[in-house]
């Protein structure tokens, strides 16, 4: 008999398992994929750690969480500075003085602020109600049209007017010449890839891969006193309140016989026509010197059964449905829900760890 059956071997499940084991609890962690790590899993191709389920860049402002991940492996000094490519015009991200200078020729923060204010006023936006209005009020219509609208509508498959404002607030807007994509104090990529972290966390813990919880539900549930569930909460409840929407992605990898393809780890294609949103060149996350390079084109798609759900679509309609599932979840005494899918939240890795550690604290108080 296990103390915990953990459904999903991603960052949430692995953090919980590690902490539970430390406290003498017996855990079984299962995953329907053939490998550990969920979406932070890296596949080694030609000596390059390929982020198989999309680029993952660790960043946090919280020293405890930074120290926590650093106990499992060393992190490098990678700083994310993606490039936006708009029909071949190159701009720095996030939106900062380099972007404003390239776009408008302005070179002081006052001039940049005045441009943005002028464009915000012309658009007549006082209180932004959706992503489009939020974006225009932060950076003006020129940047919205060239660097946000196309990317966002490809990424989410919806008009920017139907999307929540918080999504665009993930990106800093800065009136300094600083291309760091994150404001957080700590940032980096685990040296040797993310698998090192997960493998360390799950050392000595029973693992079963290629196991689908939903296909073996009663048998699996009988093995443990409690369940940690990190999958889709609507699937858990048989979609009884309706289906939640997710965005999915398709990744197309190319191995190239050249040392350096695009000179940066992340290049965003912000026009509407290019079918992919970004190209990732993985070696740059670890300053790789290999002769070859691996790039990944990221094609967004609506989620449907059989695809991987990556992003919750947190608009009002879905949040309302989610709240009903959450009410049920809160009444469970043998099941704990956590992670991006079960909480239906656009978490970053540091938030997943933070929320798993909060759960651990409550569970073992
Ligand atoms: N975004 C954009 N243009 C860009 C990059 C991001 O409009 O060049 C918007 C887009 O709506 C995206 C959101 O900002 O979904 C959040 O971007 P982030 O890079 O945080 O997304 P993630 O890496 O989580 O996919």
mmCIF file of C-alpha atoms and ligand atoms in Angstrom:
data_model
loop_
_atom_site.group_PDB
_atom_site.id
_atom_site.type_symbol
_atom_site.label_atom_id
_atom_site.label_comp_id
_atom_site.label_asym_id
_atom_site.label_seq_id
_atom_site.Cartn_x
_atom_site.Cartn_y
_atom_site.Cartn_z
ATOM 1 C CA UNK A 1 0.000 0.000 0.000
ATOM 2 C CA UNK A 2 1.312 3.440 -0.965
ATOM 3 C CA UNK A 3 0.654 6.614 0.948
ATOM 4 C CA UNK A 4 0.330 8.566 -2.300
ATOM 5 C CA UNK A 5 -0.454 7.723 -5.877
ATOM 6 C CA UNK A 6 0.830 10.634 -7.932
ATOM 7 C CA UNK A 7 -0.743 10.961 -11.344
ATOM 8 C CA UNK A 8 1.644 12.788 -13.649
ATOM 9 C CA UNK A 9 5.456 12.849 -13.413
ATOM 10 C CA UNK A 10 5.834 16.530 -14.237
ATOM 11 C CA UNK A 11 7.289 19.218 -12.004
ATOM 12 C CA UNK A 12 4.324 19.339 -9.608
ATOM 13 C CA UNK A 13 4.149 15.582 -9.112
ATOM 14 C CA UNK A 14 7.918 15.219 -8.812
ATOM 15 C CA UNK A 15 8.183 18.033 -6.238
ATOM 16 C CA UNK A 16 5.416 16.501 -4.162
ATOM 17 C CA UNK A 17 6.956 13.018 -4.431
ATOM 18 C CA UNK A 18 10.395 14.275 -3.387
ATOM 19 C CA UNK A 19 9.003 16.074 -0.334
ATOM 20 C CA UNK A 20 6.725 13.209 0.668
ATOM 21 C CA UNK A 21 9.583 10.717 0.465
ATOM 22 C CA UNK A 22 11.711 12.999 2.611
ATOM 23 C CA UNK A 23 8.977 12.712 5.227
ATOM 24 C CA UNK A 24 9.016 8.934 5.117
ATOM 25 C CA UNK A 25 5.969 8.516 2.888
ATOM 26 C CA UNK A 26 5.735 5.877 0.216
ATOM 27 C CA UNK A 27 4.797 7.166 -3.230
ATOM 28 C CA UNK A 28 3.982 5.681 -6.589
ATOM 29 C CA UNK A 29 4.231 8.123 -9.472
ATOM 30 C CA UNK A 30 2.690 7.240 -12.824
ATOM 31 C CA UNK A 31 2.647 8.908 -16.202
ATOM 32 C CA UNK A 32 1.022 8.056 -19.474
ATOM 33 C CA UNK A 33 4.060 9.189 -21.398
ATOM 34 C CA UNK A 34 7.126 7.009 -21.826
ATOM 35 C CA UNK A 35 9.379 9.364 -19.896
ATOM 36 C CA UNK A 36 9.517 11.414 -16.703
ATOM 37 C CA UNK A 37 9.405 15.187 -16.448
ATOM 38 C CA UNK A 38 6.156 16.107 -18.165
ATOM 39 C CA UNK A 39 6.690 19.139 -20.347
ATOM 40 C CA UNK A 40 10.145 19.992 -19.043
ATOM 41 C CA UNK A 41 11.542 16.765 -20.493
ATOM 42 C CA UNK A 42 14.606 17.197 -22.717
ATOM 43 C CA UNK A 43 15.638 14.844 -25.472
ATOM 44 C CA UNK A 44 19.342 14.656 -26.253
ATOM 45 C CA UNK A 45 19.975 15.012 -29.982
ATOM 46 C CA UNK A 46 23.600 15.216 -31.144
ATOM 47 C CA UNK A 47 24.646 16.343 -27.684
ATOM 48 C CA UNK A 48 22.052 19.119 -27.585
ATOM 49 C CA UNK A 49 19.310 19.169 -24.947
ATOM 50 C CA UNK A 50 16.183 19.648 -27.011
ATOM 51 C CA UNK A 51 13.252 21.018 -25.005
ATOM 52 C CA UNK A 52 10.825 18.522 -26.405
ATOM 53 C CA UNK A 53 7.632 20.238 -25.278
ATOM 54 C CA UNK A 54 8.632 23.845 -25.875
ATOM 55 C CA UNK A 55 11.251 26.198 -24.494
ATOM 56 C CA UNK A 56 11.505 26.234 -20.714
ATOM 57 C CA UNK A 57 13.492 29.018 -19.122
ATOM 58 C CA UNK A 58 13.591 28.985 -15.362
ATOM 59 C CA UNK A 59 13.095 32.320 -13.629
ATOM 60 C CA UNK A 60 11.922 33.402 -10.220
ATOM 61 C CA UNK A 61 12.097 36.299 -7.820
ATOM 62 C CA UNK A 62 11.838 33.990 -4.853
ATOM 63 C CA UNK A 63 15.169 33.049 -3.299
ATOM 64 C CA UNK A 64 13.726 30.001 -1.564
ATOM 65 C CA UNK A 65 12.520 28.562 -4.858
ATOM 66 C CA UNK A 66 15.809 29.396 -6.560
ATOM 67 C CA UNK A 67 17.749 27.653 -3.784
ATOM 68 C CA UNK A 68 15.300 24.784 -3.957
ATOM 69 C CA UNK A 69 15.922 24.019 -7.650
ATOM 70 C CA UNK A 70 19.649 24.630 -7.277
ATOM 71 C CA UNK A 71 19.912 21.772 -4.783
ATOM 72 C CA UNK A 72 19.206 19.351 -7.657
ATOM 73 C CA UNK A 73 21.578 20.758 -10.270
ATOM 74 C CA UNK A 74 23.630 23.801 -11.188
ATOM 75 C CA UNK A 75 22.029 26.483 -13.337
ATOM 76 C CA UNK A 76 23.878 28.437 -16.013
ATOM 77 C CA UNK A 77 23.746 32.216 -16.589
ATOM 78 C CA UNK A 78 21.388 32.089 -19.597
ATOM 79 C CA UNK A 79 19.295 35.249 -19.889
ATOM 80 C CA UNK A 80 16.341 35.108 -22.212
ATOM 81 C CA UNK A 81 16.446 37.882 -24.841
ATOM 82 C CA UNK A 82 14.170 36.769 -27.646
ATOM 83 C CA UNK A 83 14.029 38.480 -31.006
ATOM 84 C CA UNK A 84 10.822 39.423 -32.803
ATOM 85 C CA UNK A 85 10.836 38.930 -36.556
ATOM 86 C CA UNK A 86 8.091 40.881 -38.334
ATOM 87 C CA UNK A 87 8.340 40.158 -42.067
ATOM 88 C CA UNK A 88 12.117 40.184 -41.752
ATOM 89 C CA UNK A 89 12.278 43.323 -39.592
ATOM 90 C CA UNK A 90 14.084 42.492 -36.368
ATOM 91 C CA UNK A 91 13.074 43.962 -32.988
ATOM 92 C CA UNK A 92 14.282 43.347 -29.460
ATOM 93 C CA UNK A 93 11.962 41.896 -26.866
ATOM 94 C CA UNK A 94 10.581 42.490 -24.343
ATOM 95 C CA UNK A 95 9.325 45.953 -25.253
ATOM 96 C CA UNK A 96 12.128 48.260 -24.204
ATOM 97 C CA UNK A 97 14.149 51.262 -25.391
ATOM 98 C CA UNK A 98 15.869 49.153 -28.083
ATOM 99 C CA UNK A 99 12.443 48.241 -29.495
ATOM 100 C CA UNK A 100 11.171 51.828 -29.317
ATOM 101 C CA UNK A 101 14.315 53.179 -30.941
ATOM 102 C CA UNK A 102 14.192 50.746 -33.844
ATOM 103 C CA UNK A 103 10.510 51.379 -34.420
ATOM 104 C CA UNK A 104 10.262 55.133 -33.972
ATOM 105 C CA UNK A 105 13.842 56.418 -33.975
ATOM 106 C CA UNK A 106 13.295 57.830 -30.475
ATOM 107 C CA UNK A 107 16.172 57.595 -28.069
ATOM 108 C CA UNK A 108 14.981 58.961 -24.750
ATOM 109 C CA UNK A 109 12.459 57.368 -22.377
ATOM 110 C CA UNK A 110 10.387 60.604 -22.427
ATOM 111 C CA UNK A 111 10.005 60.445 -26.196
ATOM 112 C CA UNK A 112 9.040 56.767 -26.065
ATOM 113 C CA UNK A 113 6.496 57.372 -23.315
ATOM 114 C CA UNK A 114 5.027 60.306 -25.235
ATOM 115 C CA UNK A 115 4.568 58.137 -28.367
ATOM 116 C CA UNK A 116 2.830 55.420 -26.417
ATOM 117 C CA UNK A 117 0.594 57.892 -24.596
ATOM 118 C CA UNK A 118 -0.356 59.565 -27.877
ATOM 119 C CA UNK A 119 -1.324 56.209 -29.410
ATOM 120 C CA UNK A 120 -3.197 55.061 -26.323
ATOM 121 C CA UNK A 121 -5.219 58.301 -26.338
ATOM 122 C CA UNK A 122 -5.938 58.074 -30.055
ATOM 123 C CA UNK A 123 -7.297 54.555 -29.452
ATOM 124 C CA UNK A 124 -9.499 55.981 -26.669
ATOM 125 C CA UNK A 125 -8.571 53.386 -24.073
ATOM 126 C CA UNK A 126 -9.062 54.280 -20.422
ATOM 127 C CA UNK A 127 -9.652 50.986 -18.642
ATOM 128 C CA UNK A 128 -8.383 48.038 -20.718
ATOM 129 C CA UNK A 129 -10.943 45.235 -20.873
ATOM 130 C CA UNK A 130 -9.146 42.635 -22.964
ATOM 131 C CA UNK A 131 -5.712 41.713 -24.320
ATOM 132 C CA UNK A 132 -5.906 44.105 -27.276
ATOM 133 C CA UNK A 133 -6.809 47.111 -25.127
ATOM 134 C CA UNK A 134 -4.277 46.145 -22.480
ATOM 135 C CA UNK A 135 -1.535 45.864 -25.090
ATOM 136 C CA UNK A 136 -2.340 49.201 -26.741
ATOM 137 C CA UNK A 137 -2.489 50.928 -23.395
ATOM 138 C CA UNK A 138 0.931 49.528 -22.433
ATOM 139 C CA UNK A 139 2.872 49.971 -25.682
ATOM 140 C CA UNK A 140 0.677 51.769 -28.234
ATOM 141 C CA UNK A 141 -0.860 50.696 -31.539
ATOM 142 C CA UNK A 142 2.344 50.386 -33.633
ATOM 143 C CA UNK A 143 3.841 47.737 -31.383
ATOM 144 C CA UNK A 144 0.477 46.083 -30.946
ATOM 145 C CA UNK A 145 0.043 45.765 -34.725
ATOM 146 C CA UNK A 146 3.592 44.587 -35.480
ATOM 147 C CA UNK A 147 4.655 42.569 -32.477
ATOM 148 C CA UNK A 148 1.551 41.460 -30.601
ATOM 149 C CA UNK A 149 -1.627 41.074 -32.666
ATOM 150 C CA UNK A 150 -0.379 38.486 -35.183
ATOM 151 C CA UNK A 151 1.554 36.423 -32.652
ATOM 152 C CA UNK A 152 -1.278 36.443 -30.139
ATOM 153 C CA UNK A 153 -3.985 35.518 -32.608
ATOM 154 C CA UNK A 154 -1.891 32.628 -33.942
ATOM 155 C CA UNK A 155 -0.932 31.482 -30.476
ATOM 156 C CA UNK A 156 -4.445 31.530 -29.040
ATOM 157 C CA UNK A 157 -6.567 31.007 -32.172
ATOM 158 C CA UNK A 158 -8.844 33.784 -30.989
ATOM 159 C CA UNK A 159 -9.156 37.513 -31.505
ATOM 160 C CA UNK A 160 -7.040 39.510 -29.039
ATOM 161 C CA UNK A 161 -10.307 41.209 -28.037
ATOM 162 C CA UNK A 162 -11.625 37.891 -26.701
ATOM 163 C CA UNK A 163 -8.543 37.166 -24.612
ATOM 164 C CA UNK A 164 -7.888 38.164 -21.000
ATOM 165 C CA UNK A 165 -5.632 41.166 -20.404
ATOM 166 C CA UNK A 166 -3.385 39.337 -17.917
ATOM 167 C CA UNK A 167 -1.713 37.305 -20.685
ATOM 168 C CA UNK A 168 0.107 40.325 -22.099
ATOM 169 C CA UNK A 169 1.100 41.521 -18.647
ATOM 170 C CA UNK A 170 3.487 38.570 -18.500
ATOM 171 C CA UNK A 171 5.849 40.636 -20.654
ATOM 172 C CA UNK A 172 7.814 43.509 -19.133
ATOM 173 C CA UNK A 173 7.601 46.985 -20.676
ATOM 174 C CA UNK A 174 10.775 48.866 -19.873
ATOM 175 C CA UNK A 175 12.074 52.336 -20.520
ATOM 176 C CA UNK A 176 15.697 51.229 -20.296
ATOM 177 C CA UNK A 177 17.913 49.590 -22.921
ATOM 178 C CA UNK A 178 17.514 46.143 -21.400
ATOM 179 C CA UNK A 179 16.558 43.076 -23.469
ATOM 180 C CA UNK A 180 16.100 40.696 -20.525
ATOM 181 C CA UNK A 181 12.685 39.050 -21.053
ATOM 182 C CA UNK A 182 12.121 38.611 -17.324
ATOM 183 C CA UNK A 183 12.168 41.003 -14.397
ATOM 184 C CA UNK A 184 12.992 38.253 -11.918
ATOM 185 C CA UNK A 185 16.162 38.298 -9.879
ATOM 186 C CA UNK A 186 17.118 34.690 -10.697
ATOM 187 C CA UNK A 187 17.176 33.058 -14.108
ATOM 188 C CA UNK A 188 18.960 30.231 -15.909
ATOM 189 C CA UNK A 189 18.872 26.826 -17.541
ATOM 190 C CA UNK A 190 19.921 23.706 -15.646
ATOM 191 C CA UNK A 191 23.350 22.675 -16.899
ATOM 192 C CA UNK A 192 22.856 19.384 -18.680
ATOM 193 C CA UNK A 193 19.116 19.877 -19.098
ATOM 194 C CA UNK A 194 15.957 19.559 -17.034
ATOM 195 C CA UNK A 195 15.979 15.765 -16.805
ATOM 196 C CA UNK A 196 18.680 16.029 -14.179
ATOM 197 C CA UNK A 197 16.290 17.794 -11.818
ATOM 198 C CA UNK A 198 13.436 15.361 -12.253
ATOM 199 C CA UNK A 199 15.686 12.294 -12.067
ATOM 200 C CA UNK A 200 17.204 13.543 -8.812
ATOM 201 C CA UNK A 201 13.794 14.363 -7.354
ATOM 202 C CA UNK A 202 12.468 10.915 -8.153
ATOM 203 C CA UNK A 203 15.487 8.911 -7.009
ATOM 204 C CA UNK A 204 14.276 5.931 -4.983
ATOM 205 C CA UNK A 205 10.610 6.538 -5.781
ATOM 206 C CA UNK A 206 8.484 3.923 -7.554
ATOM 207 C CA UNK A 207 7.696 5.012 -11.076
ATOM 208 C CA UNK A 208 5.422 3.466 -13.707
ATOM 209 C CA UNK A 209 5.523 4.910 -17.205
ATOM 210 C CA UNK A 210 3.137 4.301 -20.120
ATOM 211 C CA UNK A 211 0.320 3.996 -17.594
ATOM 212 C CA UNK A 212 -2.956 5.769 -18.228
ATOM 213 C CA UNK A 213 -4.735 6.571 -14.993
ATOM 214 C CA UNK A 214 -8.122 6.694 -16.681
ATOM 215 C CA UNK A 215 -7.730 3.230 -18.162
ATOM 216 C CA UNK A 216 -6.721 1.616 -14.850
ATOM 217 C CA UNK A 217 -8.499 3.901 -12.439
ATOM 218 C CA UNK A 218 -9.960 1.563 -9.826
ATOM 219 C CA UNK A 219 -6.946 -0.708 -9.723
ATOM 220 C CA UNK A 220 -4.569 2.233 -9.289
ATOM 221 C CA UNK A 221 -6.747 3.955 -6.720
ATOM 222 C CA UNK A 222 -6.817 0.823 -4.582
ATOM 223 C CA UNK A 223 -3.022 0.993 -4.284
ATOM 224 C CA UNK A 224 -2.817 4.220 -2.291
ATOM 225 C CA UNK A 225 -4.400 6.075 0.575
ATOM 226 C CA UNK A 226 -4.385 9.395 -1.239
ATOM 227 C CA UNK A 227 -4.055 10.676 -4.798
ATOM 228 C CA UNK A 228 -2.204 13.666 -6.175
ATOM 229 C CA UNK A 229 -3.762 14.390 -9.548
ATOM 230 C CA UNK A 230 -1.954 16.687 -11.992
ATOM 231 C CA UNK A 231 -3.883 15.987 -15.199
ATOM 232 C CA UNK A 232 -6.832 17.821 -16.738
ATOM 233 C CA UNK A 233 -9.453 18.475 -14.071
ATOM 234 C CA UNK A 234 -12.360 18.309 -16.532
ATOM 235 C CA UNK A 235 -11.247 14.869 -17.705
ATOM 236 C CA UNK A 236 -10.987 13.754 -14.080
ATOM 237 C CA UNK A 237 -14.658 14.579 -13.573
ATOM 238 C CA UNK A 238 -15.763 13.044 -16.878
ATOM 239 C CA UNK A 239 -16.421 16.504 -18.388
ATOM 240 C CA UNK A 240 -19.665 16.662 -16.370
ATOM 241 C CA UNK A 241 -19.761 20.483 -16.369
ATOM 242 C CA UNK A 242 -18.501 20.732 -19.943
ATOM 243 C CA UNK A 243 -15.115 20.752 -21.587
ATOM 244 C CA UNK A 244 -12.462 23.293 -20.705
ATOM 245 C CA UNK A 245 -10.554 24.694 -23.653
ATOM 246 C CA UNK A 246 -6.795 24.348 -23.992
ATOM 247 C CA UNK A 247 -4.300 25.416 -26.619
ATOM 248 C CA UNK A 248 -2.089 22.754 -28.003
ATOM 249 C CA UNK A 249 1.171 22.923 -29.939
ATOM 250 C CA UNK A 250 2.842 20.911 -32.631
ATOM 251 C CA UNK A 251 6.617 20.890 -32.761
ATOM 252 C CA UNK A 252 8.614 20.294 -35.906
ATOM 253 C CA UNK A 253 12.282 19.583 -35.275
ATOM 254 C CA UNK A 254 15.056 19.934 -37.816
ATOM 255 C CA UNK A 255 18.618 18.791 -37.364
ATOM 256 C CA UNK A 256 20.893 21.065 -39.373
ATOM 257 C CA UNK A 257 24.434 20.547 -40.553
ATOM 258 C CA UNK A 258 25.489 23.981 -39.415
ATOM 259 C CA UNK A 259 26.828 25.430 -36.244
ATOM 260 C CA UNK A 260 24.494 28.361 -35.794
ATOM 261 C CA UNK A 261 21.140 28.868 -37.504
ATOM 262 C CA UNK A 262 19.578 32.003 -36.033
ATOM 263 C CA UNK A 263 22.036 33.350 -33.478
ATOM 264 C CA UNK A 264 19.519 33.342 -30.637
ATOM 265 C CA UNK A 265 17.595 30.690 -28.695
ATOM 266 C CA UNK A 266 14.140 32.167 -29.354
ATOM 267 C CA UNK A 267 12.937 34.009 -32.435
ATOM 268 C CA UNK A 268 9.258 34.995 -32.490
ATOM 269 C CA UNK A 269 7.519 35.366 -35.858
ATOM 270 C CA UNK A 270 5.003 38.042 -35.055
ATOM 271 C CA UNK A 271 3.257 38.365 -38.422
ATOM 272 C CA UNK A 272 -0.071 36.639 -39.019
ATOM 273 C CA UNK A 273 0.962 34.676 -42.137
ATOM 274 C CA UNK A 274 3.930 32.596 -40.914
ATOM 275 C CA UNK A 275 2.138 29.518 -39.555
ATOM 276 C CA UNK A 276 4.452 29.001 -36.603
ATOM 277 C CA UNK A 277 4.837 31.411 -33.684
ATOM 278 C CA UNK A 278 8.508 30.868 -32.957
ATOM 279 C CA UNK A 279 11.685 29.013 -33.798
ATOM 280 C CA UNK A 280 13.733 27.676 -30.927
ATOM 281 C CA UNK A 281 17.433 26.921 -31.454
ATOM 282 C CA UNK A 282 18.100 24.773 -28.425
ATOM 283 C CA UNK A 283 21.897 24.839 -28.252
ATOM 284 C CA UNK A 284 21.882 28.543 -27.345
ATOM 285 C CA UNK A 285 20.210 27.770 -24.001
ATOM 286 C CA UNK A 286 23.469 26.154 -22.943
ATOM 287 C CA UNK A 287 25.926 28.101 -25.138
ATOM 288 C CA UNK A 288 26.531 24.893 -27.130
ATOM 289 C CA UNK A 289 29.543 24.573 -29.400
ATOM 290 C CA UNK A 290 28.418 21.461 -31.329
ATOM 291 C CA UNK A 291 28.991 21.314 -35.110
ATOM 292 C CA UNK A 292 25.291 20.757 -35.713
ATOM 293 C CA UNK A 293 22.179 22.495 -34.488
ATOM 294 C CA UNK A 294 18.582 21.520 -33.764
ATOM 295 C CA UNK A 295 15.764 23.965 -34.340
ATOM 296 C CA UNK A 296 12.080 23.593 -33.508
ATOM 297 C CA UNK A 297 9.202 25.379 -35.167
ATOM 298 C CA UNK A 298 6.210 25.799 -32.891
ATOM 299 C CA UNK A 299 2.758 25.547 -34.493
ATOM 300 C CA UNK A 300 -0.166 26.403 -32.235
ATOM 301 C CA UNK A 301 -3.407 24.435 -32.522
ATOM 302 C CA UNK A 302 -6.696 24.070 -30.697
ATOM 303 C CA UNK A 303 -6.596 21.159 -28.280
ATOM 304 C CA UNK A 304 -8.677 18.086 -29.049
ATOM 305 C CA UNK A 305 -8.492 14.577 -27.550
ATOM 306 C CA UNK A 306 -5.243 12.861 -28.493
ATOM 307 C CA UNK A 307 -3.280 16.119 -28.515
ATOM 308 C CA UNK A 308 -1.280 17.517 -25.608
ATOM 309 C CA UNK A 309 -2.919 20.357 -23.683
ATOM 310 C CA UNK A 310 -0.332 23.072 -23.032
ATOM 311 C CA UNK A 311 -2.115 26.299 -22.204
ATOM 312 C CA UNK A 312 -5.398 26.826 -20.372
ATOM 313 C CA UNK A 313 -7.575 29.370 -22.182
ATOM 314 C CA UNK A 314 -8.517 31.453 -19.154
ATOM 315 C CA UNK A 315 -11.377 33.487 -20.591
ATOM 316 C CA UNK A 316 -14.593 34.102 -18.639
ATOM 317 C CA UNK A 317 -16.438 31.174 -20.190
ATOM 318 C CA UNK A 318 -13.776 28.640 -19.238
ATOM 319 C CA UNK A 319 -13.070 30.139 -15.838
ATOM 320 C CA UNK A 320 -16.765 29.757 -14.996
ATOM 321 C CA UNK A 321 -16.692 26.070 -15.916
ATOM 322 C CA UNK A 322 -13.432 25.600 -14.037
ATOM 323 C CA UNK A 323 -14.937 27.073 -10.862
ATOM 324 C CA UNK A 324 -17.563 24.323 -10.854
ATOM 325 C CA UNK A 325 -14.895 21.642 -11.057
ATOM 326 C CA UNK A 326 -12.899 23.404 -8.381
ATOM 327 C CA UNK A 327 -15.896 23.326 -6.037
ATOM 328 C CA UNK A 328 -16.023 19.559 -6.404
ATOM 329 C CA UNK A 329 -12.278 19.285 -5.998
ATOM 330 C CA UNK A 330 -12.377 21.202 -2.734
ATOM 331 C CA UNK A 331 -14.802 18.674 -1.258
ATOM 332 C CA UNK A 332 -12.512 15.715 -1.936
ATOM 333 C CA UNK A 333 -10.630 14.423 1.069
ATOM 334 C CA UNK A 334 -8.537 11.767 -0.658
ATOM 335 C CA UNK A 335 -7.561 13.674 -3.785
ATOM 336 C CA UNK A 336 -5.332 16.707 -4.148
ATOM 337 C CA UNK A 337 -5.230 18.593 -7.443
ATOM 338 C CA UNK A 338 -2.209 20.572 -8.617
ATOM 339 C CA UNK A 339 -0.169 21.827 -11.551
ATOM 340 C CA UNK A 340 -1.061 23.736 -14.713
ATOM 341 C CA UNK A 341 -3.751 21.345 -15.895
ATOM 342 C CA UNK A 342 -5.495 20.481 -12.654
ATOM 343 C CA UNK A 343 -5.491 24.107 -11.449
ATOM 344 C CA UNK A 344 -6.303 25.349 -14.965
ATOM 345 C CA UNK A 345 -3.775 28.167 -14.521
ATOM 346 C CA UNK A 346 -1.072 29.588 -16.779
ATOM 347 C CA UNK A 347 1.670 28.733 -14.270
ATOM 348 C CA UNK A 348 5.389 29.077 -14.918
ATOM 349 C CA UNK A 349 7.769 26.480 -13.491
ATOM 350 C CA UNK A 350 8.607 28.466 -10.370
ATOM 351 C CA UNK A 351 4.905 28.854 -9.634
ATOM 352 C CA UNK A 352 4.332 25.134 -10.045
ATOM 353 C CA UNK A 353 7.071 24.430 -7.517
ATOM 354 C CA UNK A 354 5.726 27.143 -5.199
ATOM 355 C CA UNK A 355 2.263 25.669 -5.325
ATOM 356 C CA UNK A 356 3.529 22.090 -4.796
ATOM 357 C CA UNK A 357 5.540 23.240 -1.771
ATOM 358 C CA UNK A 358 2.492 25.036 -0.371
ATOM 359 C CA UNK A 359 0.526 21.823 -0.758
ATOM 360 C CA UNK A 360 3.287 19.880 0.992
ATOM 361 C CA UNK A 361 3.217 22.345 3.878
ATOM 362 C CA UNK A 362 -0.530 21.944 4.287
ATOM 363 C CA UNK A 363 -0.473 18.175 3.886
ATOM 364 C CA UNK A 364 2.313 17.586 6.403
ATOM 365 C CA UNK A 365 1.612 20.386 8.850
HETATM 366 N N1 LIG B 1 3.302 37.850 -27.053
HETATM 367 C C1 LIG B 1 3.230 38.601 -28.208
HETATM 368 N N2 LIG B 1 4.335 38.761 -28.986
HETATM 369 C C2 LIG B 1 5.517 38.194 -28.676
HETATM 370 C C3 LIG B 1 5.610 37.417 -27.497
HETATM 371 C C4 LIG B 1 4.487 37.264 -26.715
HETATM 372 O O1 LIG B 1 2.166 39.115 -28.531
HETATM 373 O O2 LIG B 1 6.480 38.371 -29.432
HETATM 374 C C5 LIG B 1 2.079 37.690 -26.241
HETATM 375 C C6 LIG B 1 1.254 36.481 -26.706
HETATM 376 O O3 LIG B 1 -0.110 36.780 -26.512
HETATM 377 C C7 LIG B 1 1.705 35.406 -25.757
HETATM 378 C C8 LIG B 1 1.865 36.193 -24.465
HETATM 379 O O4 LIG B 1 2.404 37.453 -24.890
HETATM 380 O O5 LIG B 1 0.771 34.367 -25.652
HETATM 381 C C9 LIG B 1 2.755 35.571 -23.431
HETATM 382 O O6 LIG B 1 4.037 35.361 -23.978
HETATM 383 P P1 LIG B 1 5.099 34.405 -23.282
HETATM 384 O O7 LIG B 1 6.376 34.576 -23.986
HETATM 385 O O8 LIG B 1 5.074 34.629 -21.818
HETATM 386 O O9 LIG B 1 4.465 32.979 -23.630
HETATM 387 P P2 LIG B 1 4.954 31.479 -23.397
HETATM 388 O O10 LIG B 1 6.442 31.470 -23.505
HETATM 389 O O11 LIG B 1 4.411 31.064 -22.051
HETATM 390 O O12 LIG B 1 4.293 30.740 -24.509
#
